[in-house]
XYZ file of C-alpha atoms in Angstrom:
672
model
C 0.000 0.000 0.000
C 2.793 2.457 0.906
C 4.731 2.041 -2.320
C 1.558 2.125 -4.437
C 0.484 5.356 -2.738
C 3.881 6.968 -3.376
C 3.889 5.836 -6.974
C 0.248 6.608 -7.910
C 0.222 10.049 -6.301
C 3.625 11.052 -7.694
C 4.944 11.912 -4.249
C 8.563 11.507 -5.357
C 8.019 13.578 -8.497
C 7.012 16.605 -6.493
C 9.735 16.429 -3.889
C 12.661 17.591 -6.059
C 10.687 20.605 -7.343
C 9.634 21.515 -3.837
C 13.142 20.974 -2.616
C 14.588 23.270 -5.270
C 12.150 26.049 -4.357
C 12.949 25.606 -0.689
C 16.682 25.438 -1.194
C 17.062 28.552 -3.345
C 15.487 31.957 -2.781
C 15.782 33.964 -6.030
C 15.432 37.367 -4.359
C 18.218 37.127 -1.819
C 20.212 34.370 -3.596
C 20.824 32.313 -0.483
C 19.878 28.839 0.566
C 16.746 28.856 2.685
C 15.933 27.398 5.075
C 19.366 26.188 6.241
C 19.708 22.399 6.320
C 16.738 21.761 4.024
C 18.876 20.057 1.393
C 20.234 17.625 3.951
C 16.720 16.734 5.092
C 15.532 16.069 1.536
C 18.564 13.882 0.842
C 18.059 11.947 4.063
C 14.405 11.365 3.195
C 15.251 9.989 -0.240
C 18.069 7.880 1.190
C 15.792 6.215 3.737
C 12.956 5.829 1.258
C 15.108 4.154 -1.393
C 16.832 2.021 1.204
C 13.532 0.658 2.520
C 11.966 -0.033 -0.879
C 11.465 -3.753 -1.343
C 9.559 -3.729 -4.634
C 11.477 -2.972 -7.877
C 10.186 0.532 -8.626
C 13.340 2.270 -9.865
C 12.557 1.478 -13.489
C 9.355 3.584 -13.407
C 9.514 7.126 -14.711
C 7.810 8.613 -11.640
C 10.558 7.111 -9.483
C 13.809 7.352 -11.412
C 13.146 10.848 -12.786
C 12.979 12.467 -9.315
C 16.196 10.654 -8.437
C 17.878 12.155 -11.499
C 16.617 15.636 -10.643
C 17.811 15.360 -7.078
C 21.304 14.447 -8.266
C 21.251 17.414 -10.641
C 20.395 19.760 -7.768
C 23.911 19.192 -6.468
C 25.381 21.175 -9.350
C 26.019 24.233 -7.198
C 28.835 24.474 -4.683
C 27.867 22.048 -1.970
C 30.065 23.204 0.830
C 31.048 20.875 3.635
C 27.566 20.555 5.149
C 25.659 18.336 2.673
C 28.556 16.163 1.423
C 27.834 13.431 3.921
C 24.137 13.288 3.011
C 24.876 13.351 -0.721
C 27.304 10.479 -0.267
C 24.761 8.438 1.687
C 22.160 9.033 -1.021
C 24.520 8.002 -3.832
C 25.748 4.994 -1.841
C 22.164 3.685 -1.688
C 21.847 4.099 -5.450
C 25.103 2.224 -6.041
C 23.901 -0.601 -3.818
C 20.609 -0.813 -5.730
C 22.449 -0.878 -9.057
C 24.823 -3.508 -7.739
C 21.837 -5.685 -6.856
C 20.080 -5.039 -10.174
C 22.469 -3.697 -12.863
C 19.600 -3.125 -15.326
C 18.647 -0.074 -13.236
C 21.746 1.812 -14.376
C 20.179 3.561 -17.408
C 17.261 4.717 -15.248
C 19.577 6.394 -12.742
C 21.808 8.133 -15.254
C 20.744 11.506 -16.606
C 17.437 11.356 -18.505
C 18.524 13.323 -21.555
C 21.309 10.822 -22.245
C 19.327 7.616 -21.790
C 18.528 7.449 -25.480
C 22.222 7.699 -26.273
C 22.993 4.853 -23.924
C 21.000 2.465 -26.063
C 19.953 0.601 -22.940
C 16.356 1.741 -22.760
C 13.652 3.341 -24.834
C 12.830 7.015 -24.615
C 11.177 7.773 -21.256
C 7.434 7.801 -21.389
C 5.503 10.647 -19.782
C 2.721 8.263 -18.833
C 2.915 7.538 -15.150
C 1.885 3.925 -15.440
C 4.309 2.970 -18.218
C 7.704 1.507 -17.403
C 10.835 1.416 -19.501
C 11.892 -1.872 -21.096
C 14.856 -3.517 -19.450
C 18.289 -3.575 -21.022
C 18.025 -7.266 -21.722
C 14.828 -6.783 -23.725
C 16.306 -3.821 -25.544
C 19.157 -5.963 -26.813
C 22.014 -3.621 -26.007
C 21.872 -1.410 -29.070
C 24.849 0.664 -27.972
C 26.012 3.649 -29.952
C 29.551 4.274 -28.672
C 30.469 6.227 -31.762
C 27.681 8.753 -31.224
C 29.023 11.845 -29.459
C 27.289 13.368 -26.510
C 27.479 16.787 -28.112
C 29.382 19.843 -26.949
C 31.944 19.669 -24.197
C 31.465 16.233 -22.625
C 32.709 17.366 -19.242
C 30.264 20.273 -19.135
C 27.062 18.191 -19.119
C 24.694 18.104 -16.186
C 25.481 16.145 -13.091
C 24.561 12.493 -12.999
C 25.496 9.567 -10.814
C 28.969 9.176 -12.320
C 29.947 12.845 -12.247
C 28.616 13.234 -8.702
C 30.648 10.275 -7.491
C 33.854 11.546 -9.070
C 33.163 14.996 -7.650
C 32.906 13.486 -4.181
C 36.168 11.613 -4.799
C 37.842 15.031 -5.032
C 36.509 16.136 -1.648
C 38.969 17.616 0.818
C 37.306 15.500 3.475
C 39.409 12.338 3.281
C 36.694 10.113 4.714
C 34.133 11.364 2.194
C 36.592 10.928 -0.686
C 37.491 7.408 0.435
C 33.843 6.368 0.749
C 33.084 7.835 -2.681
C 35.967 5.881 -4.223
C 34.694 2.679 -2.637
C 31.222 3.277 -4.070
C 32.668 4.057 -7.493
C 34.561 0.778 -7.329
C 31.311 -0.939 -6.341
C 29.455 0.644 -9.249
C 32.061 -0.317 -11.861
C 32.265 -3.934 -10.730
C 28.709 -4.740 -11.854
C 28.517 -8.159 -13.472
C 26.386 -7.016 -16.393
C 28.033 -6.608 -19.827
C 25.530 -4.100 -21.199
C 25.591 -1.905 -18.110
C 29.386 -2.096 -18.011
C 29.583 -1.084 -21.650
C 27.290 1.856 -20.954
C 29.561 3.079 -18.169
C 32.688 2.514 -20.243
C 31.678 3.975 -23.585
C 28.645 6.203 -23.141
C 29.255 7.905 -19.811
C 32.014 10.303 -18.848
C 33.528 7.869 -16.361
C 36.823 7.054 -18.088
C 37.378 10.576 -19.375
C 36.772 12.185 -15.981
C 39.053 9.725 -14.210
C 41.864 10.300 -16.715
C 41.411 14.084 -16.736
C 41.634 14.249 -12.961
C 44.831 12.184 -13.113
C 46.278 14.697 -15.575
C 45.272 17.639 -13.383
C 46.918 16.062 -10.336
C 50.081 15.483 -12.366
C 50.126 19.102 -13.524
C 49.638 20.242 -9.921
C 52.966 18.711 -8.838
C 55.506 21.542 -8.484
C 58.175 21.363 -11.160
C 60.762 22.265 -8.532
C 60.202 19.021 -6.620
C 63.494 17.265 -5.994
C 63.707 14.011 -8.033
C 65.477 12.391 -5.074
C 62.401 13.065 -2.919
C 60.202 11.431 -5.556
C 62.457 8.367 -5.587
C 62.352 7.990 -1.801
C 58.584 8.485 -1.508
C 57.026 5.291 -0.076
C 54.390 3.520 -2.189
C 51.033 5.288 -1.905
C 47.824 3.310 -1.404
C 44.512 5.033 -2.003
C 42.766 3.217 0.851
C 45.241 4.497 3.456
C 44.912 7.938 4.997
C 48.110 9.982 4.836
C 49.236 11.851 7.916
C 49.668 15.502 6.940
C 50.749 16.581 10.416
C 54.197 14.978 10.202
C 56.460 17.913 9.438
C 59.731 16.035 9.914
C 59.495 13.871 6.783
C 57.726 16.476 4.668
C 59.254 18.161 1.633
C 57.946 20.657 -0.934
C 55.449 18.949 -3.209
C 54.944 15.851 -1.038
C 51.178 16.252 -0.662
C 50.773 16.800 -4.409
C 52.816 13.671 -5.090
C 50.758 11.630 -2.640
C 47.532 12.853 -4.224
C 48.774 11.974 -7.715
C 50.119 8.521 -6.877
C 47.077 7.834 -4.699
C 44.724 8.520 -7.626
C 46.985 6.476 -9.898
C 46.737 3.603 -7.439
C 42.949 3.971 -7.394
C 42.785 3.859 -11.199
C 45.065 0.829 -11.144
C 42.796 -0.885 -8.608
C 39.702 0.031 -10.613
C 41.174 -1.446 -13.804
C 41.887 -4.701 -11.957
C 38.595 -5.048 -10.062
C 36.074 -3.418 -12.401
C 34.246 -5.226 -15.171
C 36.751 -6.088 -17.949
C 34.935 -3.815 -20.392
C 35.333 -0.855 -18.033
C 38.907 -1.808 -17.148
C 39.988 -1.958 -20.783
C 38.247 1.319 -21.612
C 39.804 3.108 -18.638
C 43.298 1.813 -19.391
C 42.953 2.957 -23.007
C 41.762 6.409 -21.954
C 44.545 6.795 -19.381
C 47.049 5.652 -21.994
C 45.879 8.286 -24.450
C 45.095 11.224 -22.160
C 47.870 10.828 -19.592
C 50.686 8.661 -20.943
C 50.647 9.899 -24.527
C 49.336 13.470 -24.346
C 50.658 14.560 -20.938
C 53.652 12.470 -19.852
C 55.421 11.834 -23.156
C 56.033 15.533 -24.020
C 57.618 16.000 -20.597
C 60.017 13.106 -21.207
C 61.047 14.471 -24.610
C 61.937 17.957 -23.397
C 65.474 19.321 -23.552
C 65.901 20.641 -20.006
C 68.014 18.380 -17.792
C 66.029 19.293 -14.683
C 62.760 18.590 -16.487
C 64.052 15.247 -17.749
C 65.137 14.218 -14.243
C 61.756 15.226 -12.822
C 59.838 13.271 -15.480
C 62.103 10.218 -15.187
C 61.580 10.113 -11.429
C 57.801 10.244 -11.872
C 57.916 7.608 -14.609
C 59.928 5.290 -12.379
C 57.364 5.829 -9.629
C 54.590 4.913 -12.067
C 56.410 1.736 -13.084
C 56.456 0.679 -9.437
C 52.876 1.806 -8.779
C 51.074 0.149 -11.689
C 50.159 -3.530 -11.379
C 47.019 -3.952 -13.496
C 47.976 -5.871 -16.673
C 45.814 -3.717 -18.959
C 47.237 -0.462 -17.600
C 50.758 -1.854 -17.607
C 50.298 -2.814 -21.239
C 49.437 0.797 -22.074
C 52.535 2.069 -20.273
C 54.823 -0.434 -21.987
C 53.233 0.372 -25.334
C 54.012 4.045 -24.814
C 57.629 3.355 -23.868
C 58.402 0.877 -26.628
C 56.597 2.563 -29.483
C 55.976 0.903 -32.824
C 59.579 0.020 -33.641
C 62.389 0.974 -31.316
C 65.447 -0.234 -33.184
C 66.430 -1.076 -36.755
C 68.184 -4.319 -37.590
C 71.477 -2.688 -38.445
C 73.633 -0.049 -36.782
C 72.102 3.383 -36.677
C 73.496 6.307 -38.585
C 72.609 9.941 -38.088
C 69.852 9.990 -40.713
C 68.271 6.814 -39.409
C 68.508 7.986 -35.823
C 66.578 11.160 -36.641
C 63.685 9.072 -37.938
C 63.449 7.081 -34.710
C 61.602 9.643 -32.675
C 59.678 7.339 -30.369
C 60.088 7.597 -26.644
C 62.095 4.419 -26.093
C 64.774 5.474 -28.567
C 65.109 8.767 -26.732
C 65.327 7.008 -23.376
C 68.086 4.756 -24.697
C 70.030 7.830 -25.787
C 69.572 9.284 -22.301
C 71.713 6.375 -21.022
C 74.692 8.070 -22.677
C 73.554 11.609 -21.888
C 76.259 14.229 -21.213
C 74.708 14.719 -17.789
C 75.674 11.847 -15.503
C 72.556 12.442 -13.410
C 70.311 11.904 -16.427
C 72.257 8.784 -17.405
C 72.004 7.264 -13.931
C 68.284 8.048 -13.665
C 67.587 6.475 -17.064
C 69.636 3.368 -16.289
C 67.669 2.940 -13.064
C 64.451 3.256 -15.033
C 65.503 0.525 -17.467
C 66.462 -1.701 -14.547
C 62.869 -1.419 -13.349
C 61.446 -1.866 -16.846
C 63.232 -5.121 -17.688
C 61.833 -6.628 -14.480
C 58.222 -5.919 -15.455
C 56.055 -8.934 -16.360
C 55.835 -7.966 -20.026
C 57.641 -10.086 -22.596
C 57.738 -7.292 -25.165
C 60.326 -5.284 -23.229
C 63.189 -7.767 -23.437
C 62.122 -8.844 -26.896
C 62.339 -5.285 -28.208
C 65.439 -4.195 -26.329
C 67.637 -7.295 -26.549
C 66.241 -10.617 -27.736
C 65.081 -9.403 -31.127
C 68.733 -8.850 -32.081
C 69.976 -12.202 -30.768
C 67.442 -14.520 -32.404
C 69.575 -15.388 -35.431
C 72.701 -15.936 -33.290
C 74.784 -14.340 -36.019
C 77.317 -13.331 -33.369
C 78.539 -16.958 -33.215
C 81.330 -18.040 -35.534
C 79.509 -20.256 -38.038
C 80.183 -23.973 -38.270
C 77.891 -24.549 -41.252
C 79.032 -25.649 -44.678
C 81.134 -22.982 -46.316
C 82.100 -21.293 -43.043
C 84.850 -23.613 -41.793
C 87.556 -21.470 -43.343
C 86.226 -18.255 -41.839
C 89.076 -16.948 -39.730
C 88.802 -15.117 -36.473
C 89.826 -11.483 -36.994
C 92.912 -10.217 -35.293
C 92.240 -8.518 -32.022
C 92.730 -4.823 -31.801
C 95.937 -3.723 -30.244
C 95.970 -1.977 -26.932
C 97.848 1.168 -26.102
C 101.257 1.605 -27.733
C 100.461 -1.164 -30.220
C 100.902 -3.995 -27.684
C 98.541 -6.922 -28.193
C 96.528 -7.749 -25.094
C 97.459 -11.418 -24.974
C 101.166 -10.527 -25.268
C 100.975 -8.070 -22.388
C 102.511 -9.766 -19.302
C 100.250 -7.810 -16.948
C 97.180 -8.875 -18.874
C 98.086 -12.553 -19.296
C 99.347 -13.060 -15.760
C 95.913 -12.818 -14.199
C 94.102 -15.014 -16.729
C 93.917 -18.807 -16.652
C 96.006 -20.475 -19.313
C 93.083 -22.588 -20.472
C 91.090 -19.468 -21.288
C 93.826 -18.015 -23.458
C 94.237 -21.318 -25.244
C 90.541 -21.484 -25.982
C 90.544 -17.946 -27.293
C 93.322 -18.836 -29.719
C 91.469 -21.993 -30.757
C 87.923 -20.681 -30.934
C 86.581 -22.793 -33.784
C 87.180 -26.253 -32.225
C 85.284 -25.050 -29.145
C 82.165 -24.075 -31.078
C 79.100 -25.125 -29.075
C 77.173 -28.079 -30.356
C 73.702 -27.234 -31.551
C 70.501 -28.749 -30.240
C 69.324 -30.179 -26.948
C 72.075 -32.827 -26.776
C 74.843 -30.337 -26.117
C 76.781 -31.624 -23.088
C 77.189 -29.307 -20.162
C 78.803 -30.829 -17.120
C 80.112 -29.499 -13.811
C 83.542 -28.984 -15.364
C 82.130 -26.483 -17.867
C 80.383 -24.564 -15.088
C 83.500 -24.479 -12.943
C 85.617 -23.247 -15.825
C 83.090 -20.544 -16.691
C 82.912 -19.368 -13.077
C 86.700 -19.385 -12.805
C 86.982 -17.393 -16.020
C 85.040 -14.497 -14.518
C 86.752 -14.788 -11.129
C 90.236 -14.794 -12.650
C 89.488 -12.113 -15.213
C 90.772 -9.359 -12.923
C 94.482 -10.029 -12.237
C 95.590 -10.393 -8.642
C 97.768 -7.263 -8.916
C 94.659 -5.076 -9.084
C 92.431 -6.969 -6.650
C 91.448 -5.866 -3.165
C 89.529 -8.979 -2.078
C 92.562 -10.823 -0.647
C 93.064 -7.986 1.835
C 89.471 -7.915 3.095
C 87.398 -10.427 5.007
C 84.192 -11.777 3.444
C 84.986 -10.221 0.089
C 84.764 -13.400 -1.964
C 82.311 -14.054 -4.750
C 80.267 -16.392 -2.554
C 78.751 -13.310 -0.900
C 76.889 -12.708 -4.185
C 75.556 -16.257 -4.478
C 72.713 -15.799 -1.995
C 71.435 -12.617 -3.651
C 71.794 -14.125 -7.117
C 69.793 -17.182 -6.041
C 66.872 -15.088 -4.783
C 66.853 -12.851 -7.849
C 67.102 -15.782 -10.245
C 64.185 -17.578 -8.600
C 62.108 -14.398 -8.784
C 63.116 -13.934 -12.410
C 62.132 -17.510 -13.305
C 58.746 -16.994 -11.660
C 58.174 -13.814 -13.682
C 59.020 -15.388 -17.044
C 57.313 -18.737 -16.397
C 54.230 -17.833 -18.519
C 56.409 -16.774 -21.449
C 57.143 -19.142 -24.313
C 60.913 -19.046 -24.105
C 62.972 -21.957 -25.468
C 64.604 -24.175 -22.882
C 67.551 -25.164 -25.080
C 69.652 -23.365 -27.627
C 68.043 -23.633 -31.083
C 70.245 -24.221 -34.137
C 71.941 -21.263 -35.738
C 69.853 -19.860 -38.602
C 72.130 -17.261 -40.099
C 74.261 -17.748 -43.195
C 77.054 -15.932 -44.989
C 74.488 -14.037 -47.046
C 72.697 -12.726 -43.973
C 73.084 -9.223 -42.529
C 75.977 -8.566 -40.139
C 75.259 -8.901 -36.461
C 74.140 -5.813 -34.573
C 73.558 -6.051 -30.832
C 70.950 -3.297 -30.890
C 71.220 0.253 -29.667
C 70.379 -0.711 -26.086
C 73.224 -3.209 -25.652
C 75.477 -0.994 -27.751
C 75.048 1.866 -25.276
C 75.531 -0.432 -22.277
C 78.686 -2.010 -23.711
C 80.074 1.412 -24.610
C 79.401 2.561 -21.066
C 81.057 -0.556 -19.658
C 84.097 0.020 -21.857
C 84.497 3.430 -20.173
C 84.236 2.054 -16.639
C 87.707 3.376 -15.756
C 86.898 6.898 -16.916
C 83.397 7.653 -15.631
C 81.879 8.361 -12.201
C 81.297 5.695 -9.604
C 77.492 6.109 -9.646
C 77.342 5.532 -13.413
C 79.502 2.414 -13.133
C 77.328 0.969 -10.396
C 74.178 1.433 -12.433
C 75.616 0.083 -15.695
C 76.895 -3.088 -14.034
C 73.666 -3.488 -12.061
C 71.585 -3.369 -15.239
C 73.860 -5.808 -17.077
C 73.785 -8.283 -14.195
C 69.994 -7.995 -14.143
C 69.902 -8.927 -17.833
C 72.277 -11.831 -17.231
C 69.845 -13.340 -14.715
C 67.152 -14.077 -17.291
C 66.940 -17.779 -18.212
C 66.824 -17.274 -21.966
C 69.441 -19.382 -23.802
C 70.406 -16.517 -26.125
C 70.945 -14.078 -23.263
C 72.869 -16.637 -21.234
C 75.101 -17.486 -24.164
C 75.730 -13.911 -25.227
C 76.367 -12.480 -21.767
C 77.794 -15.359 -19.728
C 79.642 -17.731 -22.068
C 83.359 -16.819 -21.885
C 84.349 -19.392 -24.530
C 81.881 -18.366 -27.212
C 83.568 -18.263 -30.657
C 82.664 -14.859 -32.053
C 82.015 -13.933 -35.649
C 84.188 -11.163 -37.121
C 83.408 -7.725 -35.745
C 81.208 -9.004 -32.893
C 81.624 -8.468 -29.184
C 80.082 -9.945 -26.059
C 80.061 -8.944 -22.425
C 83.142 -11.061 -21.745
C 85.083 -9.619 -24.682
C 84.305 -6.078 -23.526
C 85.600 -6.949 -20.061
C 88.791 -8.343 -21.587
C 89.426 -5.061 -23.379
C 88.836 -3.123 -20.154
C 91.265 -5.352 -18.247
C 93.876 -4.879 -20.945
C 93.542 -1.117 -20.742
C 93.707 -1.279 -16.953
C 96.936 -3.285 -16.876
C 98.597 -0.849 -19.269
C 97.683 1.995 -16.933
C 98.144 0.421 -13.502
C 101.920 -0.008 -13.674
C 102.318 3.713 -14.402
C 100.544 4.817 -11.209
C 102.678 5.138 -8.101
C 101.557 3.016 -5.138
C 98.676 1.615 -7.144
C 97.834 -1.315 -4.775
C 97.949 0.878 -1.657
C 95.802 3.605 -3.190
C 93.360 1.019 -4.529
C 92.905 -0.467 -1.070
C 92.534 3.025 0.383
C 89.747 3.844 -2.077
C 88.053 0.558 -1.235
C 88.046 1.408 2.458
C 86.884 4.919 1.687
C 83.888 3.547 -0.211
C 83.134 1.303 2.759
C 83.145 4.323 5.080
C 86.315 3.305 6.909
C 88.339 6.322 5.741
C 87.473 9.999 5.967
C 86.025 11.535 2.803
C 88.398 14.471 3.136
C 91.431 12.276 2.506
C 92.632 13.168 -1.051
C 93.486 10.299 -3.388
C 94.973 10.665 -6.846
C 93.296 8.870 -9.761
C 90.272 8.241 -7.565
C 87.812 7.813 -10.460
C 89.986 5.161 -12.094
C 90.497 3.319 -8.815
C 86.768 3.342 -8.105
C 86.214 1.891 -11.566
C 88.666 -0.920 -10.810
C 86.775 -1.814 -7.642
C 83.436 -1.844 -9.468
C 84.997 -4.007 -12.183
C 86.261 -6.523 -9.628
C 82.898 -6.763 -7.897
C 81.055 -7.015 -11.208
C 83.133 -10.007 -12.276
C 82.400 -11.723 -8.958
C 78.699 -11.021 -9.390
C 78.712 -12.514 -12.891
C 80.515 -15.590 -11.573
C 77.834 -16.012 -8.914
C 75.090 -15.720 -11.538
C 76.742 -18.385 -13.713
C 76.981 -20.736 -10.755
C 73.418 -20.150 -9.525
C 71.864 -20.581 -12.966
C 73.714 -23.846 -13.539
C 72.850 -25.134 -10.059
C 69.131 -24.305 -10.121
C 68.255 -25.455 -13.615
C 68.817 -29.138 -12.806
C 65.969 -31.550 -12.025
C 64.182 -31.156 -8.681
C 65.884 -32.908 -5.815
C 69.292 -32.919 -7.471
C 72.050 -31.943 -5.090
C 73.519 -28.570 -5.867
C 77.269 -28.343 -6.362
C 79.370 -26.284 -4.036
C 80.595 -22.940 -5.335
C 83.937 -23.465 -7.077
C 86.933 -21.795 -5.557
C 88.475 -18.906 -7.467
C 91.890 -20.478 -7.051
């Protein structure tokens, strides 16, 4: 009887009109009487909450609800926010229970565009057909007309407006209700929210506005040290000790990014895909990319720090796919070496980021190398494929053993300083195992056998580990003078990282064994790709560049060496690989660096003592004020020594963990 009386006598239809006349006095332009809006909202909230019969699809019921939402178009102030939120929360709950009600709650003038229901009838006793009867005749290509963000308030725009509230509790509750609304298990309703409402556009636009609100003078180091922000957690703004300029703006931006990431994961897949696409276009492409391509060093550092924060913040696969698509572009690297004309054509973002790795500013180089270290660890197969693996597929870096290639000679090695060949240099040869030099001189007989039957026993692993451990001669080592400075200290970390890496790449279709070599004499010459080219060039300058750059270059290369792809393992960790003419690997680059080091070390007075002093200075055991000559070179030697030990640990761990389950793991071989 109660619901029939309300419906037949149009009680709800008259309330919004009466409320509007009560709430606004045209003569004095004030709200009168005070608190009337809150009372009307509370009445509707209780009435809708107690309705048991499905009446929301009737015009005399849903139209007053639409009008009441539209009355909130003026500045609400802090007083009615709570009541508005309670009213909208009831609507979201009703829609969650019956998703077909969504078109009846959205703004009336746009219902026809939604394609979910027929045009509203003015007859009080006539209801709208449900979305299932209508058949979902969506018109996503039909524009809403005019500025889409300037349309009247509806359920979606009201919710997003409440999400921007300065009252943290109100904003949090509004975000929870928006998440509830978008998780409806109804394809047609989800498609209406995704394509025909302003939901995705408003979410992406607010993300862009929060990004633009971050002060450009914010220190990139503060951005890097900012803890991960979660939208469900309230941030304490009273802590002045850990605050810095721009912190609250950063927290607001990353908090909204985390909310969008959560919404993409938990919302209906149609809404999640639409939101990720809109964020990719409006924020990644139109807002973030121009900032990364600017010429100012300070602007580049600021944008790189924010991009690295986004890489850590985003976890939704659809949103992550948009970010990776922006960074990689259509084609990041040609097959052959790049010349100046070709490089000008490659204007996508990833190509520019690769060039930043060799930027004149060391700060920009370090920041970009750190970004790539985060990128290669993302669960997206396209990153490694585009940066590295696409250039190693043909294995044209290996000296061919096919018919017609037996007589192909290994090119003479370049001479070091003063025309002295590296293998003839007594300082260079003294620290290398004799077996390694013999195998370098006889590369062809040691060509790896193709196919899954290639033998690989413990002796091969021990020799490979020893090759990296003995690569740095004892004359320029500091480990013998320090306790717990052996390579076994890296084994534990390498084991954890390798297990994590294997878990990340488990879904990928990587080969387990080395496939046969496909290249021929008529094929193009090998090119390692611009990414590895820059890294190898940086590694070759390890004795002549700052300590921070060296640490980041070696860290990124060791991260690449951890991946269990046979091409990467062969190219980066096989010291006995017979190379085709003009090719280089990680081990060959290290050999050249060691040769250059040994030509320089004997010219420096008290080289061993100064090297040990620099080592202790880096460990904090010596005052920073103590001057040391050739400090940059000595720091490079220490990084080189530790890098070789880290590579040896990776070789050992990968060989030990790839055996069958239950197989006993060999003990780490001794460097002696």
